[in-house]
Short mmCIF file of C-alpha atoms and ligand atoms in Angstrom, two decimals:
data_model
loop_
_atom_site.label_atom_id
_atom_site.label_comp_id
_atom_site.label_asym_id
_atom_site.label_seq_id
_atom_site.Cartn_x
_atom_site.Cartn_y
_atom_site.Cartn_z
CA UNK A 185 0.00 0.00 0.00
CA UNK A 186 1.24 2.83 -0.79
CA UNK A 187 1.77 5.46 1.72
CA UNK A 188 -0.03 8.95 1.34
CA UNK A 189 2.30 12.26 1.16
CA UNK A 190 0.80 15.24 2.93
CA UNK A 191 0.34 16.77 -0.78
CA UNK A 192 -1.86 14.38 -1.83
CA UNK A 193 -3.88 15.34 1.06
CA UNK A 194 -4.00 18.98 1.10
CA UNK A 195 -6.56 19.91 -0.93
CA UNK A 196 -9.11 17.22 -0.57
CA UNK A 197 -11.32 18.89 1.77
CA UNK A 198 -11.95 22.20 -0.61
CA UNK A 199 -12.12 19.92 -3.58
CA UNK A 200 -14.79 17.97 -1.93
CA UNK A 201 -17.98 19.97 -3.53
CA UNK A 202 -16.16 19.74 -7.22
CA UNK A 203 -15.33 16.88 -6.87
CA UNK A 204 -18.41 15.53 -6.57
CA UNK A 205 -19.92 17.57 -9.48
CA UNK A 206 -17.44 15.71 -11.56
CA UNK A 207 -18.61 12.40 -10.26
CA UNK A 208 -22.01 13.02 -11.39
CA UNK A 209 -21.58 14.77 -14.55
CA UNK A 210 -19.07 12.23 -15.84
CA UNK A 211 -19.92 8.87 -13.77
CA UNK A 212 -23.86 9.78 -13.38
CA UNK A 213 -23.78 9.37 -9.37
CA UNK A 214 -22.41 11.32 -7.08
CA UNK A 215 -20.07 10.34 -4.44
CA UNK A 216 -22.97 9.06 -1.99
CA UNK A 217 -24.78 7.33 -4.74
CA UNK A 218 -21.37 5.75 -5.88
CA UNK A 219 -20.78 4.06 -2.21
CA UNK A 220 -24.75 3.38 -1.77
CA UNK A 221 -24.28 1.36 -5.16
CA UNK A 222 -21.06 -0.41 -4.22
CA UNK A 223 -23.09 -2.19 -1.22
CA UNK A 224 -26.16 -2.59 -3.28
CA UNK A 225 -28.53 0.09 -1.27
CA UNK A 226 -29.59 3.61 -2.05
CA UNK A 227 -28.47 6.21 -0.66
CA UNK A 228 -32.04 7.32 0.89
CA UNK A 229 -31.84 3.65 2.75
CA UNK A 230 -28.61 4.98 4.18
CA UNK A 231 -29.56 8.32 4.99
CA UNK A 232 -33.30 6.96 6.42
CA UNK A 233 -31.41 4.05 8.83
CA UNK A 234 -28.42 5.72 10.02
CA UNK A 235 -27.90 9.29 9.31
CA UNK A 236 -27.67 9.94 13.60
CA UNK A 237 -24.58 7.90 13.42
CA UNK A 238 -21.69 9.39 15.24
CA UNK A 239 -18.21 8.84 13.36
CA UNK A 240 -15.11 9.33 15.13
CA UNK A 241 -11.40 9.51 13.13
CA UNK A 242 -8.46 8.55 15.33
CA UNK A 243 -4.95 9.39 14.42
CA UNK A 244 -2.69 6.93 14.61
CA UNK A 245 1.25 7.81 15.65
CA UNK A 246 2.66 4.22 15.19
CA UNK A 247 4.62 3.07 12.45
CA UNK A 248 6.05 6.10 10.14
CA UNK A 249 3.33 7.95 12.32
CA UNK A 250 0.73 10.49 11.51
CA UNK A 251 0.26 12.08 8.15
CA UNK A 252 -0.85 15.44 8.73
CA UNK A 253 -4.29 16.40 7.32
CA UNK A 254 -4.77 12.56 7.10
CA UNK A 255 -7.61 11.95 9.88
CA UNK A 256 -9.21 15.52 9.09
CA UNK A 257 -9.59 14.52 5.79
CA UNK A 258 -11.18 11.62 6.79
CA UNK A 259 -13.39 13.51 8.87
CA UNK A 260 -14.45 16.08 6.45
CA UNK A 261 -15.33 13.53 3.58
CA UNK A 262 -17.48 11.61 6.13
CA UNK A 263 -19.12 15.45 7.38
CA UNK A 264 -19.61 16.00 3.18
CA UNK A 265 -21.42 12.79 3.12
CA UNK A 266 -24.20 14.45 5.51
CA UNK A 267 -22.52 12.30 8.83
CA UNK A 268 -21.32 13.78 12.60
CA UNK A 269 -17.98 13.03 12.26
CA UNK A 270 -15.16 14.12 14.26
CA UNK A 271 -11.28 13.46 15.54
CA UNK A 272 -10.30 12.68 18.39
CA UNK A 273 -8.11 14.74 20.57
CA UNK A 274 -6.26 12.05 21.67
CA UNK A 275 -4.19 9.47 19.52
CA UNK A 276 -4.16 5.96 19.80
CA UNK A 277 -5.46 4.36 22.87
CA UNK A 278 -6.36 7.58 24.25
CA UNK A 279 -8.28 8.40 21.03
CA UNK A 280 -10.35 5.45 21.19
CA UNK A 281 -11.10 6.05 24.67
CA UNK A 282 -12.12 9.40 23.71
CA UNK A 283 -14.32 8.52 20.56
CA UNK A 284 -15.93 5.73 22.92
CA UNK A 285 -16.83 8.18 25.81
CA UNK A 286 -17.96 10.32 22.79
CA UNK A 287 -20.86 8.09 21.76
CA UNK A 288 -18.88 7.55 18.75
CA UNK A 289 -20.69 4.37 16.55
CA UNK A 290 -18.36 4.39 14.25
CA UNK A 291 -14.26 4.63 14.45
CA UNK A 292 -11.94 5.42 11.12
CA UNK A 293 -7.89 4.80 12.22
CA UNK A 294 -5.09 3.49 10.38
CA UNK A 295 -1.77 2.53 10.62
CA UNK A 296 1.23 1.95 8.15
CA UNK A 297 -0.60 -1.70 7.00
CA UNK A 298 -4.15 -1.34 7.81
CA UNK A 299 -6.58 1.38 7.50
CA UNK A 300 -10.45 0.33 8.38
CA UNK A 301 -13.30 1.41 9.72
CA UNK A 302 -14.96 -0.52 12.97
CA UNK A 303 -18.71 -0.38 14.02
CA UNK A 304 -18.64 -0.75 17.43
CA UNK A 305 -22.39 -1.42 17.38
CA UNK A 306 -22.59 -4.45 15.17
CA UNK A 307 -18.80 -5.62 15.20
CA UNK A 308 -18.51 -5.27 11.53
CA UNK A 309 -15.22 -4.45 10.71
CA UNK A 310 -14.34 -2.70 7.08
CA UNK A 311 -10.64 -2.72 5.38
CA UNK A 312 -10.09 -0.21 3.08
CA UNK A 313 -8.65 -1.99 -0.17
CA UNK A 314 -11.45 -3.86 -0.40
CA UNK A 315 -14.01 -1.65 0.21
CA UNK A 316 -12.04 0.88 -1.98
CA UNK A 317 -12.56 -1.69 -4.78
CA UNK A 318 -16.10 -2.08 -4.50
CA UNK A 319 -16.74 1.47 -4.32
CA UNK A 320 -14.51 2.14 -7.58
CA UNK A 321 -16.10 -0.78 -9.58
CA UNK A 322 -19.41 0.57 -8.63
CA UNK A 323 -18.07 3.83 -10.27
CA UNK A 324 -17.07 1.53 -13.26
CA UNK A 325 -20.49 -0.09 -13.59
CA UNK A 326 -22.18 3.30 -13.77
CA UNK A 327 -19.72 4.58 -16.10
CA UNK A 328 -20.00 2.07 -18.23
CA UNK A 329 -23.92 1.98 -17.95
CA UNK A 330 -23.63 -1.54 -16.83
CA UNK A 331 -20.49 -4.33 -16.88
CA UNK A 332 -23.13 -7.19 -17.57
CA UNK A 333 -21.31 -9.36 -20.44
CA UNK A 334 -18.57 -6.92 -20.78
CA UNK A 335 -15.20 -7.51 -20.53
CA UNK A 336 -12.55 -5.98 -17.37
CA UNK A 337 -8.94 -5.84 -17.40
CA UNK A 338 -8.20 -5.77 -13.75
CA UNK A 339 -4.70 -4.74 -13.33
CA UNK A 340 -3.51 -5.92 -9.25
CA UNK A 341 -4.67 -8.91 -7.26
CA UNK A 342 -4.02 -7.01 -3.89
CA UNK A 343 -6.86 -6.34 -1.72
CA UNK A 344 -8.39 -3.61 -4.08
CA UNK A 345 -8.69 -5.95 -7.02
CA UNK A 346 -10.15 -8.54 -4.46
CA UNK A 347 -13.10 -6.17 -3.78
CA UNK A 348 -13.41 -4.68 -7.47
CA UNK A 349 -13.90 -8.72 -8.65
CA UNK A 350 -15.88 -9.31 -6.36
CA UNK A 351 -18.22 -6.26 -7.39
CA UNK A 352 -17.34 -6.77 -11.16
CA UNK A 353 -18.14 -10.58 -11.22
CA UNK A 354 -21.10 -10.06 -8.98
CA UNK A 355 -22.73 -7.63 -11.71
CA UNK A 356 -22.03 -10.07 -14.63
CA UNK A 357 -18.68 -8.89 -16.13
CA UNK A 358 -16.38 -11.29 -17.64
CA UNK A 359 -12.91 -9.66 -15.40
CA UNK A 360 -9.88 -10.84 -16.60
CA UNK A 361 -6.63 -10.20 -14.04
CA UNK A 362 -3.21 -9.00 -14.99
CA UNK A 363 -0.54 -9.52 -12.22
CA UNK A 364 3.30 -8.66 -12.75
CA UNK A 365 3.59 -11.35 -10.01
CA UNK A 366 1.92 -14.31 -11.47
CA UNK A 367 1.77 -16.18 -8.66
CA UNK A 368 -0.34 -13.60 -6.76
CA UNK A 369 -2.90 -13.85 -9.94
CA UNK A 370 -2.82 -17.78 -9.58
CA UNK A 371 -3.49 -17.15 -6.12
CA UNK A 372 -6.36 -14.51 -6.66
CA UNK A 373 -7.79 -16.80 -9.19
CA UNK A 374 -8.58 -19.92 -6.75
CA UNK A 375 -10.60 -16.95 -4.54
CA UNK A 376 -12.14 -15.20 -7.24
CA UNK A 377 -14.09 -17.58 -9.41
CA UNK A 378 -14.46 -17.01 -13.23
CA UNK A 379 -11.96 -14.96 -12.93
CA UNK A 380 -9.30 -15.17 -16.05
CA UNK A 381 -6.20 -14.65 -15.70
CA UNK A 382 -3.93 -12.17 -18.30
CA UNK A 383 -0.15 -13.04 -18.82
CA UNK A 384 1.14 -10.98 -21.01
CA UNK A 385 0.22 -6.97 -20.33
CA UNK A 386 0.78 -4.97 -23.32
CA UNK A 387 -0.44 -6.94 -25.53
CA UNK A 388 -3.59 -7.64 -24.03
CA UNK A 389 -3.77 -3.91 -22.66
CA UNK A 390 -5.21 -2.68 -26.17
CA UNK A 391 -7.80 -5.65 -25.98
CA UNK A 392 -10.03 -4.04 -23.55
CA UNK A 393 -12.26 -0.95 -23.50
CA UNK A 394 -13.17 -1.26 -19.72
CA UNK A 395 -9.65 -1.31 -17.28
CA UNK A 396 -9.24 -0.88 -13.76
CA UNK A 397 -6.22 0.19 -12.46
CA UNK A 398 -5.40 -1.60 -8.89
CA UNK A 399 -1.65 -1.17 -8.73
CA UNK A 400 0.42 0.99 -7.07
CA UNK A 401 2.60 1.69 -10.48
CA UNK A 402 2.77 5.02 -11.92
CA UNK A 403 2.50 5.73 -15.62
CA UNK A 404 2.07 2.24 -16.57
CA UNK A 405 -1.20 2.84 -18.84
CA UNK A 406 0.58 5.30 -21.95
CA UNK A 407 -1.33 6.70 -24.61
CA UNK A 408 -0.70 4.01 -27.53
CA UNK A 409 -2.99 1.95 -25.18
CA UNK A 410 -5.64 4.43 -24.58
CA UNK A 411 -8.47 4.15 -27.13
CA UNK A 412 -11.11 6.92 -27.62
CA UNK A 413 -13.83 4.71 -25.90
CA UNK A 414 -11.09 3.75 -23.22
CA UNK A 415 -13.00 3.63 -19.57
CA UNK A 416 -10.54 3.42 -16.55
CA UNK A 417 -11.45 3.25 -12.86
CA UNK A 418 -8.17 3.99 -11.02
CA UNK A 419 -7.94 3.43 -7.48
CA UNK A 420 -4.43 2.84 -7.52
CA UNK A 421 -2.11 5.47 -5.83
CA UNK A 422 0.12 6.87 -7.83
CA UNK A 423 -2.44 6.84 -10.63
CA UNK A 424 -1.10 4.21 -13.47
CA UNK A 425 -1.89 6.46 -16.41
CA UNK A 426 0.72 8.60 -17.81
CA UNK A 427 0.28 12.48 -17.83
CA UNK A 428 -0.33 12.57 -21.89
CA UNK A 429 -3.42 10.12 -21.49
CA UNK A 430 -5.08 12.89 -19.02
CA UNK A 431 -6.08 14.79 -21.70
CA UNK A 432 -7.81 11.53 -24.16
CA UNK A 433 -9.77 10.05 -20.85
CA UNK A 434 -11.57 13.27 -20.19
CA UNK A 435 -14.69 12.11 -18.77
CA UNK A 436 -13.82 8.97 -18.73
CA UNK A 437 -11.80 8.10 -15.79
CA UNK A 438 -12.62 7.65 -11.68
CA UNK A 439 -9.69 8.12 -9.99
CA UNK A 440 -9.03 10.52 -6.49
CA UNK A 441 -7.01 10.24 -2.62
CA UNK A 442 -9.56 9.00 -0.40
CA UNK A 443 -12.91 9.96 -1.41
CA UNK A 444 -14.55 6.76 -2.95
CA UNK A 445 -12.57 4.79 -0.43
CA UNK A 446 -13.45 6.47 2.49
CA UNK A 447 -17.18 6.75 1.71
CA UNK A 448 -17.22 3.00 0.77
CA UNK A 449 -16.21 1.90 3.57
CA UNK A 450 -18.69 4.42 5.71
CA UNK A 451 -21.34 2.80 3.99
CA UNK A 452 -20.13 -0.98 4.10
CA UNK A 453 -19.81 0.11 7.99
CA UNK A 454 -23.05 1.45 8.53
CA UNK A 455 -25.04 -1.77 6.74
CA UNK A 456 -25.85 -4.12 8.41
C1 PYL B 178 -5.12 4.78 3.64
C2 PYL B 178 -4.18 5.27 2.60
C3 PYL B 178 -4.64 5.07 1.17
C4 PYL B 178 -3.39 4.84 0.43
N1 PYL B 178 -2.40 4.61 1.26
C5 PYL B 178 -2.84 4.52 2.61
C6 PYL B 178 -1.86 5.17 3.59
O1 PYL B 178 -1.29 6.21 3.32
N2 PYL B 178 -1.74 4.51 4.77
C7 PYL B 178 -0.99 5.09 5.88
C8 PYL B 178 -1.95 5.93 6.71
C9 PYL B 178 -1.26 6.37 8.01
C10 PYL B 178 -2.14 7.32 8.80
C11 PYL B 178 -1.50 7.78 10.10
C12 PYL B 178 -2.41 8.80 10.78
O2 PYL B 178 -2.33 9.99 10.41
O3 PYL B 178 -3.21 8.36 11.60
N3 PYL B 178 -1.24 6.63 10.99
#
């Protein structure tokens, strides 16, 4: 995973309302209706059941230790979803104390390996690559005004091409997995069934219309691959597409910090 920079942070929390215009002008949801339709509910459900929910965001000093603007980030995507969210004063064990004693339902923390969110309520436990996937591959399926019978390059068998096959599969694409470690496709394969597997990337790269970017390469995807009805939904940090595709994928590519992540996994939390 890779680790966030305080620049990739900084603006997120400005952005947020922009952002989200761009999500529904070129994905047809917005940011809410994205993570309502990566768990399968609306976002009115959501809203209806559980929009008293307290959130707490605890910063986390092990490790390489806090990432400044990290956990207020966190906290101000979650407010932007209409949610009470706040962070602790305290960090760590102190922090969870704190968002405990704070009538907090749901805690956001993360450390250098693991960043989830925790329903103290119902025990359900959310990790972000996963949930990150879903929420993307929802983005993908809206995009793409459906993935039934279509075909998915998924590019990473980590944790966030776990959750995007999941989704993908689930909604009747035909996802096809590129790892440059083979073994971890093989692997991926036996727990992702009808899942294909890819062996050779740039040839198949200019096979598919529909791509999802799971790995943390930069600059991977260049523009000889990128046709004009190219769709990418790019999770992975640093993005995978070089600078000189930007330009061809207008409107047709997902990709941000936290954002679909983080309201993913608010959602996944909140479900029961
Ligand atoms: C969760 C992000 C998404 C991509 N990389 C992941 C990352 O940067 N993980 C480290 C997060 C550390 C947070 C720090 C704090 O400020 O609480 N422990």
């Amino acid at each position: 995973m890779t680790r966030l920079r305080e620049e990739d942070i900084l603006y997120i929390a400005e952005s947020l309302k922009e952002y989200d215009k761009q999500l529904v002008k070129n994905v047809g949801k917005s940011l809410a209706g994205i993570a309502a339709h990566a768990i399968g509910s609306t976002e009115k459900e959501i809203y209806d059941l559980h929009h008293a929910t307290p959130v707490a965001v605890i910063p986390v000093t092990c490790g390489e230790g806090i990432i400044n603007g990290f956990s207020g980030s966190v906290q101000k995507i979650i407010e932007y979803l209409g949610f009470t969210a706040f962070v602790t004063g305290h960090k760590d064990v102190g922090g969870l104390a704190e968002a405990v004693k704070k009538g907090a339902k749901v805690i956001f923390l993360a450390d250098d390996d693991h960043f989830v969110a925790i329903n103290i309520s119902t025990g359900r436990v959310v990790d972000n690559g996963e949930a990150t996937g879903k929420g993307y591959a929802a983005g993908l399926d809206l995009m793409a005004g459906g993935l039934r019978d279509k075909d998915v390059l998924l590019l990473g068998a980590g944790p966030v091409g776990t959750g995007a096959a999941a989704f993908m599969s689930g909604h009747g694409a035909r996802v096809f997995v590129y790892d440059v470690k083979l073994g971890q496709a093989e692997n991926f394969k036996k727990t992702a069934p009808g899942v294909q597997i890819v062996r050779d990337f740039y040839k198949s790269l200019p096979e598919y219309k529909l791509l999802f970017d799971a790995t943390p390469s930069a600059e991977i995807i260049v523009k000889e691959y990128v046709r004009e009805d190219t769709m990418i939904s790019a999770p992975g940090i640093p993005l995978g597409l070089s600078r000189e595709c930007l330009p061809l994928m207008a409107g047709r590519l997902i990709h941000d910090t936290l954002e679909i992540g983080v309201a993913a996994m608010l959602f996944e939390a909140l479900f029961n």
